[in-house]
Coordinates of C-alpha atoms in Angstrom, one line a residue:
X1 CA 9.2 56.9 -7.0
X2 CA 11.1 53.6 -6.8
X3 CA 11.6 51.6 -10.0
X4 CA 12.3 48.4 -7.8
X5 CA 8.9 46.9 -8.6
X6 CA 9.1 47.1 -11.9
X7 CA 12.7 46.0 -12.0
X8 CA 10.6 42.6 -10.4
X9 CA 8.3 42.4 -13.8
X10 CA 11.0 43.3 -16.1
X11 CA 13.6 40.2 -14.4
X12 CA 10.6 37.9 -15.5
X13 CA 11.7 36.6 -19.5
X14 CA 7.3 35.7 -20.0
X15 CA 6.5 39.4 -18.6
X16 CA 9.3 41.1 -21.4
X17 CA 7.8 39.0 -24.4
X18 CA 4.0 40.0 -23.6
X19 CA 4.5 43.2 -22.6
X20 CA 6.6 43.6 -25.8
X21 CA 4.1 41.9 -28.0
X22 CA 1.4 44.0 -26.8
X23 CA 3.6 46.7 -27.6
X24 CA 4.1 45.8 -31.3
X25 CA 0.0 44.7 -31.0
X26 CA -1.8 47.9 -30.3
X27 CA 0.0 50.3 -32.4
X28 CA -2.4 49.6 -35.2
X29 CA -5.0 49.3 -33.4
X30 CA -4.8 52.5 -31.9
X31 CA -4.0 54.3 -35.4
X32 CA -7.1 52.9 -37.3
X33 CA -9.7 54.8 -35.0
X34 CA -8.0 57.8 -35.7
X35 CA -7.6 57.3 -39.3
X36 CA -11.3 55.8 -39.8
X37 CA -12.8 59.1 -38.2
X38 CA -10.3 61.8 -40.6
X39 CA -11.2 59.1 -43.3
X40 CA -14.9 59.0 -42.9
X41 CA -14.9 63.3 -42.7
X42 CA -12.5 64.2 -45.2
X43 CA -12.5 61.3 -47.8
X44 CA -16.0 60.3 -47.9
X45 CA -17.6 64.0 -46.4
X46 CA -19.4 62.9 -43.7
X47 CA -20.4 64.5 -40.4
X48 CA -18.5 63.3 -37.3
X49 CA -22.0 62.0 -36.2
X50 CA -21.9 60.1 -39.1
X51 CA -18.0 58.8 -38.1
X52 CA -19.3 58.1 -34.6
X53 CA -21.5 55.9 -35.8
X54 CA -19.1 54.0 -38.0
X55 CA -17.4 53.6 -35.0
X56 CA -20.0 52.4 -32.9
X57 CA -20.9 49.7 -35.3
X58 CA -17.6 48.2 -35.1
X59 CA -17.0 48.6 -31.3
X60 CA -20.6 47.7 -30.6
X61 CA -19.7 44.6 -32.4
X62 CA -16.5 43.7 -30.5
X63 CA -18.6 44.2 -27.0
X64 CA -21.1 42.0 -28.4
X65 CA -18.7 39.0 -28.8
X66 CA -16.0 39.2 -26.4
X67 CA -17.8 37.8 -23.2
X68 CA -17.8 34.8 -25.4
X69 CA -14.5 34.9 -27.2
X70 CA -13.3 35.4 -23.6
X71 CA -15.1 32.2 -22.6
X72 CA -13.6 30.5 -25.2
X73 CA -10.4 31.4 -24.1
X74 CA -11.0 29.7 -21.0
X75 CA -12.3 26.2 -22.8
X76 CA -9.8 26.3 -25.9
X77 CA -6.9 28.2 -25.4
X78 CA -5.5 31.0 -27.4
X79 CA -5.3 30.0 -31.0
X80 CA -8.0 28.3 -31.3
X81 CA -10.0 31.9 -30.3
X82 CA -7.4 33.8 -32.7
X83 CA -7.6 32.0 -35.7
X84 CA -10.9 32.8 -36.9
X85 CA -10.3 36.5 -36.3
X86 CA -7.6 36.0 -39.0
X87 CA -9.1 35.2 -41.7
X88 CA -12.6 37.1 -41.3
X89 CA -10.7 40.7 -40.1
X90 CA -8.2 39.9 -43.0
X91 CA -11.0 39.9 -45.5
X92 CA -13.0 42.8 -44.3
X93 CA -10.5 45.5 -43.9
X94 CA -9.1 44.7 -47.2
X95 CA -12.3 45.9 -48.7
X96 CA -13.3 47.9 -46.2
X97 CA -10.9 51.3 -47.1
X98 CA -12.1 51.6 -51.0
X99 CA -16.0 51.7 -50.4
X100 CA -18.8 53.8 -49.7
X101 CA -20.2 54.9 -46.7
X102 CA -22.9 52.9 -45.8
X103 CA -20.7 49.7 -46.9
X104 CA -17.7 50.7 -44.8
X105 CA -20.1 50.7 -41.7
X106 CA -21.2 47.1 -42.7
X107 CA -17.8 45.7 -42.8
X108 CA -16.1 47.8 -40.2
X109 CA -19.4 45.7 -37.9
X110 CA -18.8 42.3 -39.5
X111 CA -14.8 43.1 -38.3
X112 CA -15.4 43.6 -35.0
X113 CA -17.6 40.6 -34.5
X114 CA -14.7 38.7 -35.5
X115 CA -12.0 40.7 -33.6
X116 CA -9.5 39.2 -31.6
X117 CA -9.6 39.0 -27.9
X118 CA -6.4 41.2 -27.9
X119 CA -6.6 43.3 -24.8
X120 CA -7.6 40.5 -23.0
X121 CA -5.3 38.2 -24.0
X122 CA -2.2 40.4 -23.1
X123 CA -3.5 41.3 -19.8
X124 CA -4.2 37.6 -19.1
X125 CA -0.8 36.7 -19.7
X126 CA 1.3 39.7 -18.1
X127 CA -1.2 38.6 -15.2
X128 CA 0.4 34.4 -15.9
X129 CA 3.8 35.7 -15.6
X130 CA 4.1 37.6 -12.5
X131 CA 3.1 36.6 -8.9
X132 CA 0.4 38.0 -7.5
X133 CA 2.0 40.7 -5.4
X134 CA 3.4 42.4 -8.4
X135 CA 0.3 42.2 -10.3
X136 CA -0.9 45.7 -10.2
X137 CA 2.7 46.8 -10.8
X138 CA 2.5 44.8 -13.9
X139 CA -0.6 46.0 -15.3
X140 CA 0.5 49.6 -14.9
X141 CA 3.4 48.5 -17.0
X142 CA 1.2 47.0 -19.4
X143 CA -0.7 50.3 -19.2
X144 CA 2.3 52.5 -19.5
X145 CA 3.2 50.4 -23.0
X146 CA -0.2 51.1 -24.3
X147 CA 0.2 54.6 -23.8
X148 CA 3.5 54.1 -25.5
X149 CA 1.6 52.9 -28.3
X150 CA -1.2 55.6 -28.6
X151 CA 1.8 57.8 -28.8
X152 CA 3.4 56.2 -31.9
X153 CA 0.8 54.8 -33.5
X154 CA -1.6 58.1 -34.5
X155 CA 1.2 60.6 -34.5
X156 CA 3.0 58.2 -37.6
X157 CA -0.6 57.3 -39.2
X158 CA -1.8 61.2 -39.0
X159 CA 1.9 62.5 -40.3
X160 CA 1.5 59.8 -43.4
X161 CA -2.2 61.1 -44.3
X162 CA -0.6 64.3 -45.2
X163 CA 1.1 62.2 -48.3
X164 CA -1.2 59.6 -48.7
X165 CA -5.1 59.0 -49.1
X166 CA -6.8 57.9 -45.5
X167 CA -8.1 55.1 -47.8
X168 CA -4.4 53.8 -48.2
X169 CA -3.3 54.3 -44.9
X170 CA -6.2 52.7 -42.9
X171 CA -6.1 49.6 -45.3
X172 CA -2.3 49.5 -44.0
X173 CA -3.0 50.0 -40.5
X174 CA -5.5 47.2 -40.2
X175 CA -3.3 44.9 -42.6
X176 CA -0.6 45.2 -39.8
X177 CA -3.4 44.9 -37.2
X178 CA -4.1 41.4 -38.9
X179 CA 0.1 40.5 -39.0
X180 CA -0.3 41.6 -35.0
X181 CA -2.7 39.1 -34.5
X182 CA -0.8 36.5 -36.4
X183 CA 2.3 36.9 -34.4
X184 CA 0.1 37.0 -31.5
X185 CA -1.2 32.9 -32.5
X186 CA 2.3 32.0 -33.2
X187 CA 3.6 33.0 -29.9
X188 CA 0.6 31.2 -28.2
X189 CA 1.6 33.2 -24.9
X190 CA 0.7 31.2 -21.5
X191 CA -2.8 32.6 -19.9
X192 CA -3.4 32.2 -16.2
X193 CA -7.2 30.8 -17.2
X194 CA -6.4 28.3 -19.2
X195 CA -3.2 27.0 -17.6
X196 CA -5.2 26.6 -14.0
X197 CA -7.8 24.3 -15.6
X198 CA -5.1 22.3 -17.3
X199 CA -2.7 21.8 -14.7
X200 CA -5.4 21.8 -11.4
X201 CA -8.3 19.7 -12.9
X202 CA -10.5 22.9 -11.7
X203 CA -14.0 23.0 -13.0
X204 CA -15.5 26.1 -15.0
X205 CA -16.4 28.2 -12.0
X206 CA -20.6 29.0 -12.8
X207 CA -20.9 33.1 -14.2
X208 CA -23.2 33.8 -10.8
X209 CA -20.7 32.9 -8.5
X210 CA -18.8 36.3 -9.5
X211 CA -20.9 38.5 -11.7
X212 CA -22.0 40.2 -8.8
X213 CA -23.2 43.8 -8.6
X214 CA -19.7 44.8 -7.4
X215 CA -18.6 43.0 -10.6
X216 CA -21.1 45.2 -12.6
X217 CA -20.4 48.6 -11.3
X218 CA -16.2 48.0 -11.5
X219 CA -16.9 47.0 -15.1
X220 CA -19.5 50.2 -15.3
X221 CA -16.1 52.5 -14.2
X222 CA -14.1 51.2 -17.1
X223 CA -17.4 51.7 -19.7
X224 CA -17.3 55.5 -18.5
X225 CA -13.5 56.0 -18.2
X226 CA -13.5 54.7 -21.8
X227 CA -16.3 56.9 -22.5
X228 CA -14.1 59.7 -21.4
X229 CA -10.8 59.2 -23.8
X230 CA -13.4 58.2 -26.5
X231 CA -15.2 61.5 -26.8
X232 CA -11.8 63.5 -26.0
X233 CA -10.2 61.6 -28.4
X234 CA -12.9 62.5 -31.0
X235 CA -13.2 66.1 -29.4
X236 CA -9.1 66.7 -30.3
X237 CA -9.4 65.7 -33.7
X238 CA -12.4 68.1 -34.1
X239 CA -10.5 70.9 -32.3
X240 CA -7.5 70.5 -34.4
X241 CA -10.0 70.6 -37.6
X242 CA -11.2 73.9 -36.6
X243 CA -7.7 75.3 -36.5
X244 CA -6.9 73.8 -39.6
X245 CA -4.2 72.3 -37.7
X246 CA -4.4 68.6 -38.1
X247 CA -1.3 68.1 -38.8
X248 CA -0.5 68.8 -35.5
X249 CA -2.8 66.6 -33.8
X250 CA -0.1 64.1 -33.1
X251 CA 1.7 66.3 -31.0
X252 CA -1.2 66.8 -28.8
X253 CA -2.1 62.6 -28.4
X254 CA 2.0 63.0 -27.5
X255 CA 1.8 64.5 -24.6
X256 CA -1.7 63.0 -23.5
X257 CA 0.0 59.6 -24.1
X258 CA 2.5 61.3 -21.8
X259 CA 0.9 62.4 -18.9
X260 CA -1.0 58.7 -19.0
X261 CA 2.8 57.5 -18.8
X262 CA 3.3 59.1 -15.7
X263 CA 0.5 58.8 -14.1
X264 CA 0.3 55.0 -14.7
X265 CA 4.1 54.6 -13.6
X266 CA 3.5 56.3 -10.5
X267 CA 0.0 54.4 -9.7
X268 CA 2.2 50.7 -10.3
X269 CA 4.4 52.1 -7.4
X270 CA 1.5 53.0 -4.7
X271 CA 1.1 50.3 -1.6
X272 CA -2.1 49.7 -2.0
X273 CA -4.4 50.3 -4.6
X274 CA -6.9 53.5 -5.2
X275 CA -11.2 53.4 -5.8
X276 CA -11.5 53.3 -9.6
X277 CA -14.8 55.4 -9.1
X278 CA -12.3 58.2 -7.4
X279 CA -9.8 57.7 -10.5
X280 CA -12.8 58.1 -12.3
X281 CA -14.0 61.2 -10.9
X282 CA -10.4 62.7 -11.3
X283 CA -10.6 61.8 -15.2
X284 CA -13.9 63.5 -15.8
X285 CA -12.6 66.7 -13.7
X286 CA -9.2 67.1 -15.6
X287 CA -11.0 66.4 -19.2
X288 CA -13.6 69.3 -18.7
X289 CA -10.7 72.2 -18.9
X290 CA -9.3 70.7 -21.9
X291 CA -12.7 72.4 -23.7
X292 CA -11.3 76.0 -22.4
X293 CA -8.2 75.3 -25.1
X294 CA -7.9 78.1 -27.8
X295 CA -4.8 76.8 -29.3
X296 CA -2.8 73.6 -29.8
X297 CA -0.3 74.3 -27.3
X298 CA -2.8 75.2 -24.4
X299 CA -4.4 71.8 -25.7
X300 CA -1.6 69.9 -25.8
X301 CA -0.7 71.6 -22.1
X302 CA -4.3 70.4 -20.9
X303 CA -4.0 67.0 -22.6
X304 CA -1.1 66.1 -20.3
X305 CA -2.8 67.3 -17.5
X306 CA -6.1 65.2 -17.9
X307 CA -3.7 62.4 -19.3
X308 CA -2.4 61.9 -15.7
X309 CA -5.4 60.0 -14.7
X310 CA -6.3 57.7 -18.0
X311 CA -3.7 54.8 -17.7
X312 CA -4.7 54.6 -13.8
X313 CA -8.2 54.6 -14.1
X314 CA -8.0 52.1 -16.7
X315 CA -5.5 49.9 -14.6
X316 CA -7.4 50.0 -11.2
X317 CA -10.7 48.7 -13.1
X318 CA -8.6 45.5 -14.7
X319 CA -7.0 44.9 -10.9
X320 CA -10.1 44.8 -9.6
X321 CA -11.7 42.5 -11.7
X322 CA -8.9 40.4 -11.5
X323 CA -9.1 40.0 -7.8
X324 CA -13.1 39.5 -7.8
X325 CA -12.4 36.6 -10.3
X326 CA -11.3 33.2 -10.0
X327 CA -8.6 32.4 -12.5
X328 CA -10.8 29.4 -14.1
X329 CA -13.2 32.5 -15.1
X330 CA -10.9 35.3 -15.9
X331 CA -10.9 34.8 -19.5
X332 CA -14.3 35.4 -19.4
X333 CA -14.4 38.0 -17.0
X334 CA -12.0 40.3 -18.7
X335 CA -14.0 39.7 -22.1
X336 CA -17.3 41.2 -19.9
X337 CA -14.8 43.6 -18.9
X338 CA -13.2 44.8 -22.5
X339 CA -17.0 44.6 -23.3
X340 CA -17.9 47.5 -21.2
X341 CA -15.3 49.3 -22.2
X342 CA -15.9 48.4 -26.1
X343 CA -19.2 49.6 -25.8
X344 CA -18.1 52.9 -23.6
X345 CA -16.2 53.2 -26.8
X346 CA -19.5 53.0 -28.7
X347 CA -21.0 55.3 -26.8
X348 CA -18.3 58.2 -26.5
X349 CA -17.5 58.3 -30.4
X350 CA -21.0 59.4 -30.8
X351 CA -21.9 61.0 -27.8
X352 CA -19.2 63.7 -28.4
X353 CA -19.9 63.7 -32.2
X354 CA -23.4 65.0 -31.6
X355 CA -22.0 67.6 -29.1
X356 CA -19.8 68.7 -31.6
X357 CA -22.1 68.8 -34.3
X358 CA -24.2 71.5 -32.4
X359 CA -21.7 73.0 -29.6
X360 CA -18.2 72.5 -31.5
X361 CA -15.8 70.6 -29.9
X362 CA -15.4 72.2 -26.7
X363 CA -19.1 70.7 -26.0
X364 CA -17.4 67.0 -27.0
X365 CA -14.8 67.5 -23.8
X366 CA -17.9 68.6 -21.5
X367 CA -20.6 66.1 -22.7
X368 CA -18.0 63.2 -21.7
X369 CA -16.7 64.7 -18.8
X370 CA -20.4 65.4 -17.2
X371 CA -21.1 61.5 -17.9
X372 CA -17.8 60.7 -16.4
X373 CA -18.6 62.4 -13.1
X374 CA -22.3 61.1 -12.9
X375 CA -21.2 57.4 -13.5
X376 CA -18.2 57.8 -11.0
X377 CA -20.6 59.7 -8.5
X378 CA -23.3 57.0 -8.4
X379 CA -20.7 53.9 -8.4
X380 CA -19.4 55.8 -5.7
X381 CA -22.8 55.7 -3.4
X382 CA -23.9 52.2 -4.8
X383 CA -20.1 50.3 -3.2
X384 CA -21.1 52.7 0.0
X385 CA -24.4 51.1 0.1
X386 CA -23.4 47.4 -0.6
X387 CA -20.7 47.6 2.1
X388 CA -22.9 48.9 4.8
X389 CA -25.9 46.3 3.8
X390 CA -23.1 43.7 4.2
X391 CA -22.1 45.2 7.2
X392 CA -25.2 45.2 8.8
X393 CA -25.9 41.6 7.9
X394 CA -22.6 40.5 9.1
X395 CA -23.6 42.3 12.8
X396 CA -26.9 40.3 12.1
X397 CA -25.8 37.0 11.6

């Protein structure tokens, strides 16, 4: 595997400071999903039904409004977007931690209405800094750092809620998801969008010109994969429950995170790029085994395994869109795009709660994985179809 391309992204000073930002960015973000679902079952006694749920308010919240925080972004610019999402994110996660039940699932929704555009933004602007040649090889980075933050992220928050009450630690985790987004405004980095309008004079580009059924069914692929390492996600906390080993649960997202690593590394140094329904597929395939796991370290084993595919099939779904999109729209675009996958997010948390509920959580890793083939089988036969009906057109015309 040569390192050459990313020795390319890494030369660029704009390409170090967002990739480090989103770094610093997701770390919190990552640990409060965690943390909400342990907090939710152990503090406040719910089911994981019940934590799905909780979940899929907030998330179904955050799909609802990024299309239009990501239009936004294309009209206004960063901090105008970011700003709001201060204050109102501020306010409901310091409340947020201390109540009940049914008034935790209130505020965690009113939250994620008001979330920041974060994803979006940092892919927008590892996207500004590099050429267009090394674009995939910086989004794998940019995936490879996420992963890097998944790893650090719930291993420190899960370690601390052996000390500390899940109320406590998920008020700090979103307090420093709030100081993320605040650094975030005060770097203001450069978005490709936004600059392209500014400096070309270049129109909004009308929505039907590019949300097209290929569009759809790219963004479909990123709603399963997420889907996918929702319900697992929810599935390992659930198996290390039932061994009464959750203190060991950060070892396990450890080497998922690490297998993501490597797979993403090695994806950003391929030629050309591959199908995200076949990265897809491969997801769904590796995640079913992890549901044969009687023990933490065959879990951990299988976790790396399955990991392999995550940070590529997420990766091929944002290069994709990027290249169906013009820049004027791509703030947009990537918000229908993190809306997908917000709302795959929706959908796994619960999906895998209820087959846990009644199956345990070796029917969470099957319930997702079975979804995950389906969606990538059918996206599959649907491109197949569109490319020979534009075929045959083409011969016609």
């Amino acid at each position: 595997m040569s390192v050459t391309p990313y020795r390319r992204v890494l030369e660029v000073s704009d390409a170090r400071r967002i990739l480090l930002l989103g770094f610093l960015i997701r770390i919190p973000i990552f640990s409060a999903g965690v943390i909400l679902t342990l907090h939710v079952v152990e503090r406040l006694g719910r089911s994981y039904t019940a934590a799905g749920l909780v979940a899929a308010g907030a998330t179904l919240a955050v799909a609802a409004s990024e299309p239009l925080r990501g239009r936004l972004l294309d009209r206004f610019g960063l901090r105008k977007v970011v700003l709001p999402s201060l204050v109102m994110t501020g306010l409901c996660w310091s409340v947020a931690p201390f109540v009940g039940y049914w008034k935790l699932l209130l505020l965690a929704t009113v939250g994620g209405l008001f979330a920041a555009p974060t994803f979006s933004i940092i892919r927008q602007g590892v996207m500004a800094a590099v050429s267009i040649d090394d674009r995939r090889t910086a989004l794998s980075l940019d995936g490879v750092i996420l992963e890097l933050s998944y790893m650090v992220g719930p291993l420190v928050s899960v370690w601390l809620t052996t000390f500390v009450s899940t109320a406590y630690v998920l008020f700090g985790v979103e307090m420093l998801s709030v100081v993320g987004c605040a650094l975030l405004w005060w770097q203001n980095p450069s978005l490709r969008a936004v600059d392209t309008v500014r400096l070309e004079g270049v129109p909004t580009v009308p929505r039907r010109a590019w949300f097209r059924p290929g569009f759809v069914a790219v963004c479909g692929a990123a709603a399963a994969g997420t889907i996918v390492l929702t319900g697992s996600d929810v599935s390992i906390v659930a198996a290390v429950q039932e061994w009464n080993a959750v203190a060991m649960m950060g070892l396990v997202l450890v080497f998922w995170s690490l297998g993501s690593v490597i797979g993403g590394l090695v994806y950003g140094t391929l030629s050309r790029a591959i199908s995200p329904f076949a990265l897809l597929l491969g997801l769904a395939m590796v995640t079913a085994p992890m549901a044969l796991a009687g023990g933490i370290v065959r879990l951990g084993a299988l976790a790396f395994v399955a990991g392999l595919f995550c940070a590529p099939t997420v990766t091929s779904t944002v290069d994709a869109v990027s290249r169906m999109v013009p820049g004027v729209a791509r703030g947009e675009a990537l918000g229908w795009h993190g809306s997908f996958m917000t709302a795959g997010s929706a959908v796994g948390a619960p999906l895998a709660g209820v087959a846990i509920d009644h199956l345990g959580f070796r029917g969470g890793f099957l319930s997702v994985a079975a979804l995950g083939v389906v969606v990538a089988g059918g996206g599959w036969f649907a491109m197949k179809l569109r490319r020979r009906f534009v075929a045959q057109h083409a011969l016609a015309a």
